[in-house]
Tab-separated table of C-alpha atoms (C1' of nucleotides) in Angstrom:
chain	number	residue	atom	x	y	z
A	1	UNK	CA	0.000	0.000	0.000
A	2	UNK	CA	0.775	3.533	-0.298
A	3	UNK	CA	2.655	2.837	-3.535
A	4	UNK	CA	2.752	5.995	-5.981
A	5	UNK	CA	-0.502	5.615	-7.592
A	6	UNK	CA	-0.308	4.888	-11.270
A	7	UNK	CA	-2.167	8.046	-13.070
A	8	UNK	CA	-4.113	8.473	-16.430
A	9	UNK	CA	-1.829	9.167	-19.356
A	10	UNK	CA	-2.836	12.610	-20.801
A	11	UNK	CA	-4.510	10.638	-23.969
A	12	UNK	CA	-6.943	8.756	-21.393
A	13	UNK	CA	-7.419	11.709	-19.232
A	14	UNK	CA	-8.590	13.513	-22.276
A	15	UNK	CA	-10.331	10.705	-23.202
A	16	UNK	CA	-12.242	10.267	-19.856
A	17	UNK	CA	-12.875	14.052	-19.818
A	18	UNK	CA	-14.124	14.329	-23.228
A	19	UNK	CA	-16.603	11.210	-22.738
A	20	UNK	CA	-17.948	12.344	-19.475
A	21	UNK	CA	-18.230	16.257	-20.221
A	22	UNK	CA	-20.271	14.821	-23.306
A	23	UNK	CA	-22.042	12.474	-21.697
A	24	UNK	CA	-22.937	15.352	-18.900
A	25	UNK	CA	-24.172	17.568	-21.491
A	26	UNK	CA	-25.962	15.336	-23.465
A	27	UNK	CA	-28.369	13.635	-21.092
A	28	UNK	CA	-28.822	17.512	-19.187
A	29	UNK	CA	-30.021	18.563	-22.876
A	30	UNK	CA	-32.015	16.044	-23.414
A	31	UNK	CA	-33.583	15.872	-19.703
A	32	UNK	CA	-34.323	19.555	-19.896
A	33	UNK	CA	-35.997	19.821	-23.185
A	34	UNK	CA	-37.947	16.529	-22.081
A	35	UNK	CA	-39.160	18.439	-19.040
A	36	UNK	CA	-40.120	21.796	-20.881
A	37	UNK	CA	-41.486	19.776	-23.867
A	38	UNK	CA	-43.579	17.400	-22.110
A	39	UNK	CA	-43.505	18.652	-18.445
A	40	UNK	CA	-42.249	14.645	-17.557
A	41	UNK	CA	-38.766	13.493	-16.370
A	42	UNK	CA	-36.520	11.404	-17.501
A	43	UNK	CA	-37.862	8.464	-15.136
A	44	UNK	CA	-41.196	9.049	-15.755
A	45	UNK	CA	-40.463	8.662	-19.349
A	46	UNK	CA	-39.005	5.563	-19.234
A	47	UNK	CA	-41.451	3.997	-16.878
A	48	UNK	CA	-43.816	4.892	-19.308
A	49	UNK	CA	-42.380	3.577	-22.472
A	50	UNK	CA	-41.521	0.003	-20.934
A	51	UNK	CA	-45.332	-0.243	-18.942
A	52	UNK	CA	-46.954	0.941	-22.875
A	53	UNK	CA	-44.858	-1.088	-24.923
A	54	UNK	CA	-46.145	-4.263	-23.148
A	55	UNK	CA	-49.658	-5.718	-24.496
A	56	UNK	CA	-51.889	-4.063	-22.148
A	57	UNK	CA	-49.873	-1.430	-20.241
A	58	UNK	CA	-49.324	-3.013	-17.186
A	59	UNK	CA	-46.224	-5.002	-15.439
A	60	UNK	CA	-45.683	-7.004	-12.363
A	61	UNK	CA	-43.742	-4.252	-10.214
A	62	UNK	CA	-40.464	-6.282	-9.840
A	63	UNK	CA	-40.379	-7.455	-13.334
A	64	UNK	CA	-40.573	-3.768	-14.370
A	65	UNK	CA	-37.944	-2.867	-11.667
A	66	UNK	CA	-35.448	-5.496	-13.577
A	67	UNK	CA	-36.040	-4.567	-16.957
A	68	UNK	CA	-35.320	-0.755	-16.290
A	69	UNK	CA	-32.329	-2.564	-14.038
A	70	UNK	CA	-33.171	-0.048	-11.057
A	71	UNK	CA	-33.821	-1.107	-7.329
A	72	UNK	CA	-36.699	-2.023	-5.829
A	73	UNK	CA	-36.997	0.882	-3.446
A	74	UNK	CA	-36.110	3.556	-6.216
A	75	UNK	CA	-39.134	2.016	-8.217
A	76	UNK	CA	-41.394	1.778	-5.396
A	77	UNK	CA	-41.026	6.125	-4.636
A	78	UNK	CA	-41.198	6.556	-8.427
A	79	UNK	CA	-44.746	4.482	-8.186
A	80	UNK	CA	-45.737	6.441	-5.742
A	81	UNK	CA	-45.206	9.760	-7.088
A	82	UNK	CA	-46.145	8.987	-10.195
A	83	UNK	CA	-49.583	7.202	-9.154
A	84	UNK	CA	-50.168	10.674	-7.288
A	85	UNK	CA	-49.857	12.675	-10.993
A	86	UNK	CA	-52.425	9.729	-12.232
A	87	UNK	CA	-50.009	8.457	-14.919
A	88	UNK	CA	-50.071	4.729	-13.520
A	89	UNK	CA	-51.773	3.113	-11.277
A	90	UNK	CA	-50.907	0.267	-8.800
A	91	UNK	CA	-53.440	-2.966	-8.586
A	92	UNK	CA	-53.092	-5.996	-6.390
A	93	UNK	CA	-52.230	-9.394	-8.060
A	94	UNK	CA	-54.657	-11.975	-6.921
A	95	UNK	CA	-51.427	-14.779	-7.563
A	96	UNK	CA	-49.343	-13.634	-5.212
A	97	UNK	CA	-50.662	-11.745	-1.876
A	98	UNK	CA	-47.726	-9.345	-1.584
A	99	UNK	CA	-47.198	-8.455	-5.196
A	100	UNK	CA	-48.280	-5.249	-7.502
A	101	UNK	CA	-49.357	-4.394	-10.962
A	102	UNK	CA	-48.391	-1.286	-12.411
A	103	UNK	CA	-50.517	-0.140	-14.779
A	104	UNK	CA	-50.295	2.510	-17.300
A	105	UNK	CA	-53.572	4.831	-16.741
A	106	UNK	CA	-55.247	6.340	-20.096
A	107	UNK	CA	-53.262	9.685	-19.100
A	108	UNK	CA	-49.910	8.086	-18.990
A	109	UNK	CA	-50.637	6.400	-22.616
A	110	UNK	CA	-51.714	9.774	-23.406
A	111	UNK	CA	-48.455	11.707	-22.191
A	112	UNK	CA	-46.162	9.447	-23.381
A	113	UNK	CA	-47.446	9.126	-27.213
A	114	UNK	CA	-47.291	12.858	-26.899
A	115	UNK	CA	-43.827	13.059	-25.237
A	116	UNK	CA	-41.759	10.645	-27.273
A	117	UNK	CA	-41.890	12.152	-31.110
A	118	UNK	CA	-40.220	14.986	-29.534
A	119	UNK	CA	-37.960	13.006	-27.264
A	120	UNK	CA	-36.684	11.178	-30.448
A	121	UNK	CA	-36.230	14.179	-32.436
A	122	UNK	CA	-34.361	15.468	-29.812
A	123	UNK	CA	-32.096	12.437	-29.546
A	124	UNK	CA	-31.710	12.402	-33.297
A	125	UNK	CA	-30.752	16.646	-33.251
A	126	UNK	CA	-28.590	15.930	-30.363
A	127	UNK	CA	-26.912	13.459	-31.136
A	128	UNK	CA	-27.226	11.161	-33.701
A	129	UNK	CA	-27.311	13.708	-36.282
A	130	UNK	CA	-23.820	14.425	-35.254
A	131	UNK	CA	-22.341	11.368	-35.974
A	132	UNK	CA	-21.857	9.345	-39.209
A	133	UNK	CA	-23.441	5.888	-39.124
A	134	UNK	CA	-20.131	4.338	-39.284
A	135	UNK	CA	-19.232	6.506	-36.476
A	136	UNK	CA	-22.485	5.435	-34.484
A	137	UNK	CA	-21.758	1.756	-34.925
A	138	UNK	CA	-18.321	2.221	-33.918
A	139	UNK	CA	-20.055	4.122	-30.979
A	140	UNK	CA	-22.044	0.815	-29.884
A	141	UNK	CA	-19.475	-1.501	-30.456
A	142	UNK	CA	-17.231	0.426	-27.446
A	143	UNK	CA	-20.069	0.671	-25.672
A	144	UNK	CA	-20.786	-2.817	-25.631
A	145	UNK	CA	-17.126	-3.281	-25.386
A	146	UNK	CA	-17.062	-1.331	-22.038
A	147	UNK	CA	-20.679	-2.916	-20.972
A	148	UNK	CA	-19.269	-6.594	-21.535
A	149	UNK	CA	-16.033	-5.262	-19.673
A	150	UNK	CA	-17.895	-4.252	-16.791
A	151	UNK	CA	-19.672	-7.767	-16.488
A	152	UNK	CA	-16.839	-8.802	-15.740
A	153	UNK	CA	-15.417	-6.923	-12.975
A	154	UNK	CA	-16.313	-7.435	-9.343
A	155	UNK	CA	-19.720	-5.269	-8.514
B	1	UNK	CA	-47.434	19.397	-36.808
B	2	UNK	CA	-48.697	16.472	-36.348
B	3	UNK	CA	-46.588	14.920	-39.216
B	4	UNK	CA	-45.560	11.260	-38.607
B	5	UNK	CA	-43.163	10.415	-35.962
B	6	UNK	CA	-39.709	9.958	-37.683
B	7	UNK	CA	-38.374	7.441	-35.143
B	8	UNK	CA	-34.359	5.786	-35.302
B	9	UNK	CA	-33.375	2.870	-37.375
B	10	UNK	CA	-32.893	0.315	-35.938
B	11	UNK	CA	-29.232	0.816	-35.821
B	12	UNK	CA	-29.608	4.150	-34.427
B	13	UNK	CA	-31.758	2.569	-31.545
B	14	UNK	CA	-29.137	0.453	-30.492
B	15	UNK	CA	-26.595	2.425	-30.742
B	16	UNK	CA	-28.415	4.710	-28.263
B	17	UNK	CA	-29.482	2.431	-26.224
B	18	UNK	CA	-25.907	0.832	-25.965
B	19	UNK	CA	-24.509	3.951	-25.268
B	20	UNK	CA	-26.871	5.307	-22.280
B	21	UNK	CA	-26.925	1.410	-20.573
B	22	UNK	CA	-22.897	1.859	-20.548
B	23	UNK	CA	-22.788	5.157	-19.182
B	24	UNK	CA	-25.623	4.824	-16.606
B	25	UNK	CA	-24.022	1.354	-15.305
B	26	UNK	CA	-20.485	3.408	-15.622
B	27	UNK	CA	-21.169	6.070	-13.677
B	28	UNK	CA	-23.388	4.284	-11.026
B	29	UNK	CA	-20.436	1.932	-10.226
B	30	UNK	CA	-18.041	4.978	-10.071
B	31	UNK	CA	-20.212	6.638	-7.923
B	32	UNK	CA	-21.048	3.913	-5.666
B	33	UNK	CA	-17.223	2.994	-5.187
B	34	UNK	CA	-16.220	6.557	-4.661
B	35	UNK	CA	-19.036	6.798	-1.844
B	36	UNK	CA	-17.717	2.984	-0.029
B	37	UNK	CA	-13.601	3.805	-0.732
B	38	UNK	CA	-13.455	7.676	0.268
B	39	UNK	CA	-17.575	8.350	1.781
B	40	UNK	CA	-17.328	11.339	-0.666
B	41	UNK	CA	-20.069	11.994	-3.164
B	42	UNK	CA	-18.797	12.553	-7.019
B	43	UNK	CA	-19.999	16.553	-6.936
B	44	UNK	CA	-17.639	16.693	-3.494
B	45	UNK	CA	-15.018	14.776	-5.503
B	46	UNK	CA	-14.966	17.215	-8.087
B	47	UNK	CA	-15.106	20.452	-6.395
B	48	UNK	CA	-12.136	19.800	-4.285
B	49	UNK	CA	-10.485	18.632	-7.296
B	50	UNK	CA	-10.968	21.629	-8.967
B	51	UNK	CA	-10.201	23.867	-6.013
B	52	UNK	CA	-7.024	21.594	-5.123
B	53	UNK	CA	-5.487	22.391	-8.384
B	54	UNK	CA	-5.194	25.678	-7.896
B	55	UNK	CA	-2.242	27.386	-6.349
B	56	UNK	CA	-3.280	27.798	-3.085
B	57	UNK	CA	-6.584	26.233	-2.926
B	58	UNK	CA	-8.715	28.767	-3.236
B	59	UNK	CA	-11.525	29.891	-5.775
B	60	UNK	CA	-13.947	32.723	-6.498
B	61	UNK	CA	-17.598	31.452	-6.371
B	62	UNK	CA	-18.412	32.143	-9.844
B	63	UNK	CA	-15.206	31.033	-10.860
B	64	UNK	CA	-15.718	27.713	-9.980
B	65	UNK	CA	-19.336	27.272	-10.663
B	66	UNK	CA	-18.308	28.387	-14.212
B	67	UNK	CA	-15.362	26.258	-14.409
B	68	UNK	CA	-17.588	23.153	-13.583
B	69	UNK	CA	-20.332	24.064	-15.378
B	70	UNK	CA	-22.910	24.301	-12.563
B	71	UNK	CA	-25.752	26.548	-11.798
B	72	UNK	CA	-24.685	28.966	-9.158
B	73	UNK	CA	-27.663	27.442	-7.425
B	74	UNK	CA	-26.391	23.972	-7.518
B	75	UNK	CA	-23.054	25.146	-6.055
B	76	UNK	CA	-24.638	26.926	-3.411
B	77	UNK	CA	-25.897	24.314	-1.978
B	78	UNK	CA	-22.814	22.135	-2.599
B	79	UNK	CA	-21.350	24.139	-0.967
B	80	UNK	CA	-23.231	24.641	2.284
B	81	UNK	CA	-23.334	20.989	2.708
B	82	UNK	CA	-19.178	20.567	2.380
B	83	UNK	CA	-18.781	23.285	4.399
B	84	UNK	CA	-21.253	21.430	7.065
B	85	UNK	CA	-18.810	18.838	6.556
B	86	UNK	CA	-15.631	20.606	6.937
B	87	UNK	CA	-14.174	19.943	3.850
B	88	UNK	CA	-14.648	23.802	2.565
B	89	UNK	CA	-14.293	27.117	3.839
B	90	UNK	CA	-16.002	30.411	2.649
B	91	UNK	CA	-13.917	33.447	3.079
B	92	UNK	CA	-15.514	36.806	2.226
B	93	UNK	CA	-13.483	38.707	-0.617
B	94	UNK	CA	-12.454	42.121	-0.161
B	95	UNK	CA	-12.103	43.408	-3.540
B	96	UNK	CA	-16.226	43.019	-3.752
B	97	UNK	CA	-18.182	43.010	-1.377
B	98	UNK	CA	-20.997	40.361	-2.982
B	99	UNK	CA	-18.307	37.770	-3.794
B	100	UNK	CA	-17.192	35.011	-1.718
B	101	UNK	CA	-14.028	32.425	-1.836
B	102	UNK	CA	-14.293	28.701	-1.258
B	103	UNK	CA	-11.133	27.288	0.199
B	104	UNK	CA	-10.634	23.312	0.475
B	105	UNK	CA	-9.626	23.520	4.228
B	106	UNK	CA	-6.796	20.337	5.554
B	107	UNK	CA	-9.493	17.822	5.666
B	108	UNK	CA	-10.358	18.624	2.121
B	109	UNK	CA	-6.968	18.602	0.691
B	110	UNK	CA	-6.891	15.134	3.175
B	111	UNK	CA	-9.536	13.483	1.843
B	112	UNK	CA	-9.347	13.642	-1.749
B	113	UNK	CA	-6.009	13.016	-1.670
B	114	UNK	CA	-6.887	10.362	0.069
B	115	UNK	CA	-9.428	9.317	-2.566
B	116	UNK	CA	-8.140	10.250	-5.579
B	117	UNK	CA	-5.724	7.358	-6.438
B	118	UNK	CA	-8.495	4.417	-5.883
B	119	UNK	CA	-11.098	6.551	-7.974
B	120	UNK	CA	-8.546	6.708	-11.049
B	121	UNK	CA	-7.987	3.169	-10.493
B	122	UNK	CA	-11.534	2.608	-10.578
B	123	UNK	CA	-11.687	4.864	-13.968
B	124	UNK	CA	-8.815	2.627	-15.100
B	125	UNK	CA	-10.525	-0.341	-14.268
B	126	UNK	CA	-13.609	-0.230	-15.447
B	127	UNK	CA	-12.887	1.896	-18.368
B	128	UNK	CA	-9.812	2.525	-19.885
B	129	UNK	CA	-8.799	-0.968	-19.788
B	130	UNK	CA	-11.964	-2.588	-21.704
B	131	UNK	CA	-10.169	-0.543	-24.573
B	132	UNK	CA	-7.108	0.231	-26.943
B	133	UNK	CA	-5.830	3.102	-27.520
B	134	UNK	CA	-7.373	3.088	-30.434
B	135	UNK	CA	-10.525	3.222	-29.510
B	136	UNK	CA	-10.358	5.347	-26.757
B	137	UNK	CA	-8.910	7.660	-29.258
B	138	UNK	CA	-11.836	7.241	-31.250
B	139	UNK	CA	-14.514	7.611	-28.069
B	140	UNK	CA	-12.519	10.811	-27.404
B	141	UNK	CA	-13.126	12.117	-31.411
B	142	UNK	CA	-16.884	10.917	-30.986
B	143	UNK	CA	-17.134	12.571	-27.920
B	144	UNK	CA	-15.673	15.990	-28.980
B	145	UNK	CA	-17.731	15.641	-32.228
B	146	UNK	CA	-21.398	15.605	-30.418
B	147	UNK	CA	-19.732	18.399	-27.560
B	148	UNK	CA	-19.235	20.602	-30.919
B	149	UNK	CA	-22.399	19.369	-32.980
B	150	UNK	CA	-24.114	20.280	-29.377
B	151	UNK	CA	-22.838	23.894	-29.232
B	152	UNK	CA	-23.894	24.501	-32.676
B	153	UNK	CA	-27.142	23.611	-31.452
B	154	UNK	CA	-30.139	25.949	-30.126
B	155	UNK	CA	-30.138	25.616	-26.214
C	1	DG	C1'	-25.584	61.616	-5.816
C	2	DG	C1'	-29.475	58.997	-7.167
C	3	DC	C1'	-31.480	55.665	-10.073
C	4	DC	C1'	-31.143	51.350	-12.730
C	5	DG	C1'	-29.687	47.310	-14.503
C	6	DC	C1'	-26.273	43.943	-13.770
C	7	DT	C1'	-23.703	40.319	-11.321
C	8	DA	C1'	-22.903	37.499	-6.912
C	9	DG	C1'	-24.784	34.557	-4.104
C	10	DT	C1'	-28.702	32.485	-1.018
C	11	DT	C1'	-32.936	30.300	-0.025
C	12	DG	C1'	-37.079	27.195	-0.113
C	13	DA	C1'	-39.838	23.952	-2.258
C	14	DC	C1'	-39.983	19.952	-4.646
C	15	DG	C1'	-38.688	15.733	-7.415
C	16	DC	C1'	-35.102	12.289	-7.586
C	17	DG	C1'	-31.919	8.303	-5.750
C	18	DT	C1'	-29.723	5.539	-2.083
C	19	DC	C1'	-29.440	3.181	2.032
C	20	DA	C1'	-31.149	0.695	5.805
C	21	DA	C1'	-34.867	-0.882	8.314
C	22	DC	C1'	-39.057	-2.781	8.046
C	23	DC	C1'	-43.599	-5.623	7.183
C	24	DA	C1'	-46.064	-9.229	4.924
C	25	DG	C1'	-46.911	-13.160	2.248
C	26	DT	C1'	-44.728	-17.487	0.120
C	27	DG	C1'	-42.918	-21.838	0.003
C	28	DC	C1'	-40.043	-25.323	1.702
C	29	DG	C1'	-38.218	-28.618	5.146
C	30	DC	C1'	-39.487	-31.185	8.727
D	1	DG	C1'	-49.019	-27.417	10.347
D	2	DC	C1'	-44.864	-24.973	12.127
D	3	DG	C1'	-40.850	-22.484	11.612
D	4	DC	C1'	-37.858	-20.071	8.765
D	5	DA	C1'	-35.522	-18.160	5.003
D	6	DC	C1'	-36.638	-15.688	1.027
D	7	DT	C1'	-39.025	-12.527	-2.032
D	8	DG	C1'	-42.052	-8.421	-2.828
D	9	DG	C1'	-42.727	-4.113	-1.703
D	10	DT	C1'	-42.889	0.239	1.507
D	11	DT	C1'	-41.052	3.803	4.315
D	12	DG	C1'	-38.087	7.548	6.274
D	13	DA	C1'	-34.046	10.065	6.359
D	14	DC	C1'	-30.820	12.322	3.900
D	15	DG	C1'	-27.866	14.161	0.001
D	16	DC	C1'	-28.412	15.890	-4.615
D	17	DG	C1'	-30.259	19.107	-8.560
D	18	DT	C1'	-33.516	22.480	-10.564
D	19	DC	C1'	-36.383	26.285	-10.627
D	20	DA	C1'	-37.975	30.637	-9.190
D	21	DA	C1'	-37.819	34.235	-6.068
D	22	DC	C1'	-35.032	36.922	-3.418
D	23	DT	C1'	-31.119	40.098	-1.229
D	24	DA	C1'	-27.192	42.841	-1.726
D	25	DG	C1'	-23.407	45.099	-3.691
D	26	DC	C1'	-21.419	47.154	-8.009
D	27	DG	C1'	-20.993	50.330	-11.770
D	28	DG	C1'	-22.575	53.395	-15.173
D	29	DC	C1'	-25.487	57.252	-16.765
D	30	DC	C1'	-27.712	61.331	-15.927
DNA sequence: GGCCGCTAGTTGACGCGTCAACCAGTGCGC
DNA sequence: GCGCACTGGTTGACGCGTCAACTAGCGGCC
């Protein structure tokens, strides 16, 4: 221990501060202009778009809390506030005593069809309209690269 | 208005959605080690660094609210909180008498001191090792080509 | 020197995220 | 059928971030 601890070379450092300063920037964008656009955050949102993209709008509360890969109690105070604006609701599930259903109410199908043609068009001004396709593939396949990298690692 | 949704390929959807699982799950692991290795949040992490770089640790308010680009809001209450926690100091500044200097008092220069040689190892870790040179020269050209597609942008 | 618009910084309310503690129902072993 | 570990979900406290409203000092124009 207490070795002389082994530093970035300036090409990663400007590496790491170019990704995260982009990165920063990007999802503050795209979170703001969600939130004056379509007065919903960037949670909401994606609550939304997993609960309507299922067959009838509604999800078992832990499968929803895996797919979105988020824990269980961050999910649960989303519900809540969320239930509160009326853009889901939460029923009981007669299989299992202690379990939820979170369903999408007619006002969360509503906000999110309006929301996401502007949230994509955002995404696409933002940033995929800077970017070359070849560049954007080469984007995924790092970010995979790191993703797969990460499974890896301990945590 | 009203004009059909123009929605991503399909390689422009995964690219996206590669990109924002990586640097969500890169991040949150960052963050979470930081917290268990030094009990420092990342916004505490990076105002000392900032303010620890400088010659004698010691910034204008605005100065380094700009230099990170926060809200002065958002560093205000940064701010109050690290100074709850002894790891800042405000000064008053006698060239005006609005302004204010933040100093990183011993424990601040301490502690990230203290935590700044496991957090690059964590950076190393989990990121610049899943990739070449090469490609994190490339992630760094990507990077800098949405940050200056972004500026050329309207907000 | 008095007004006015600007910059510096604070504050309060509120939504978000994490952690740890908790309660309740399930299902399995015996 | 009883006990017990596990899963499903909630709650409360606290740090973080944004927005809007606010105070206070500065500097320029008349």
């Amino acid at each position: 221990m207490n070795a002389t601890p082994r530093w970035l070379t300036s090409e990663q450092k400007a590496a790491w501060d170019s990704f995260i300063r982009m990165q920063e920037k990007l999802i503050g964008k795209l979170t703001r202009r969600l939130q004056d656009d379509s007065g919903m955050s960037a949670s909401e949102y994606i609550v939304l778009a997993k609960l309507t993209e299922t067959e009838d709008g509604r999800m078992r509360f832990m499968d929803l809390a895996k797919l979105v890969e988020w824990e269980k109690s961050r999910m649960s105070h989303q519900v809540r506030r969320m239930a509160k604006r009326g853009l889901v609701a939460k029923e009981e599930c007669p299989d299992d005593g202690r379990g939820a259903f979170i369903v999408a109410t007619p006002a969360g199908h509503r906000a999110i069809e309006d929301a996401a043609p502007m949230h994509v068009e955002h995404v696409r001004r933002l940033f995929t309209d800077a970017l070359t396709p070849e560049e954007l593939a080469v984007l995924a396949r790092i970010s995979d690269r790191v993703l797969a990298h990460m499974e890896r690692q301990p945590d």
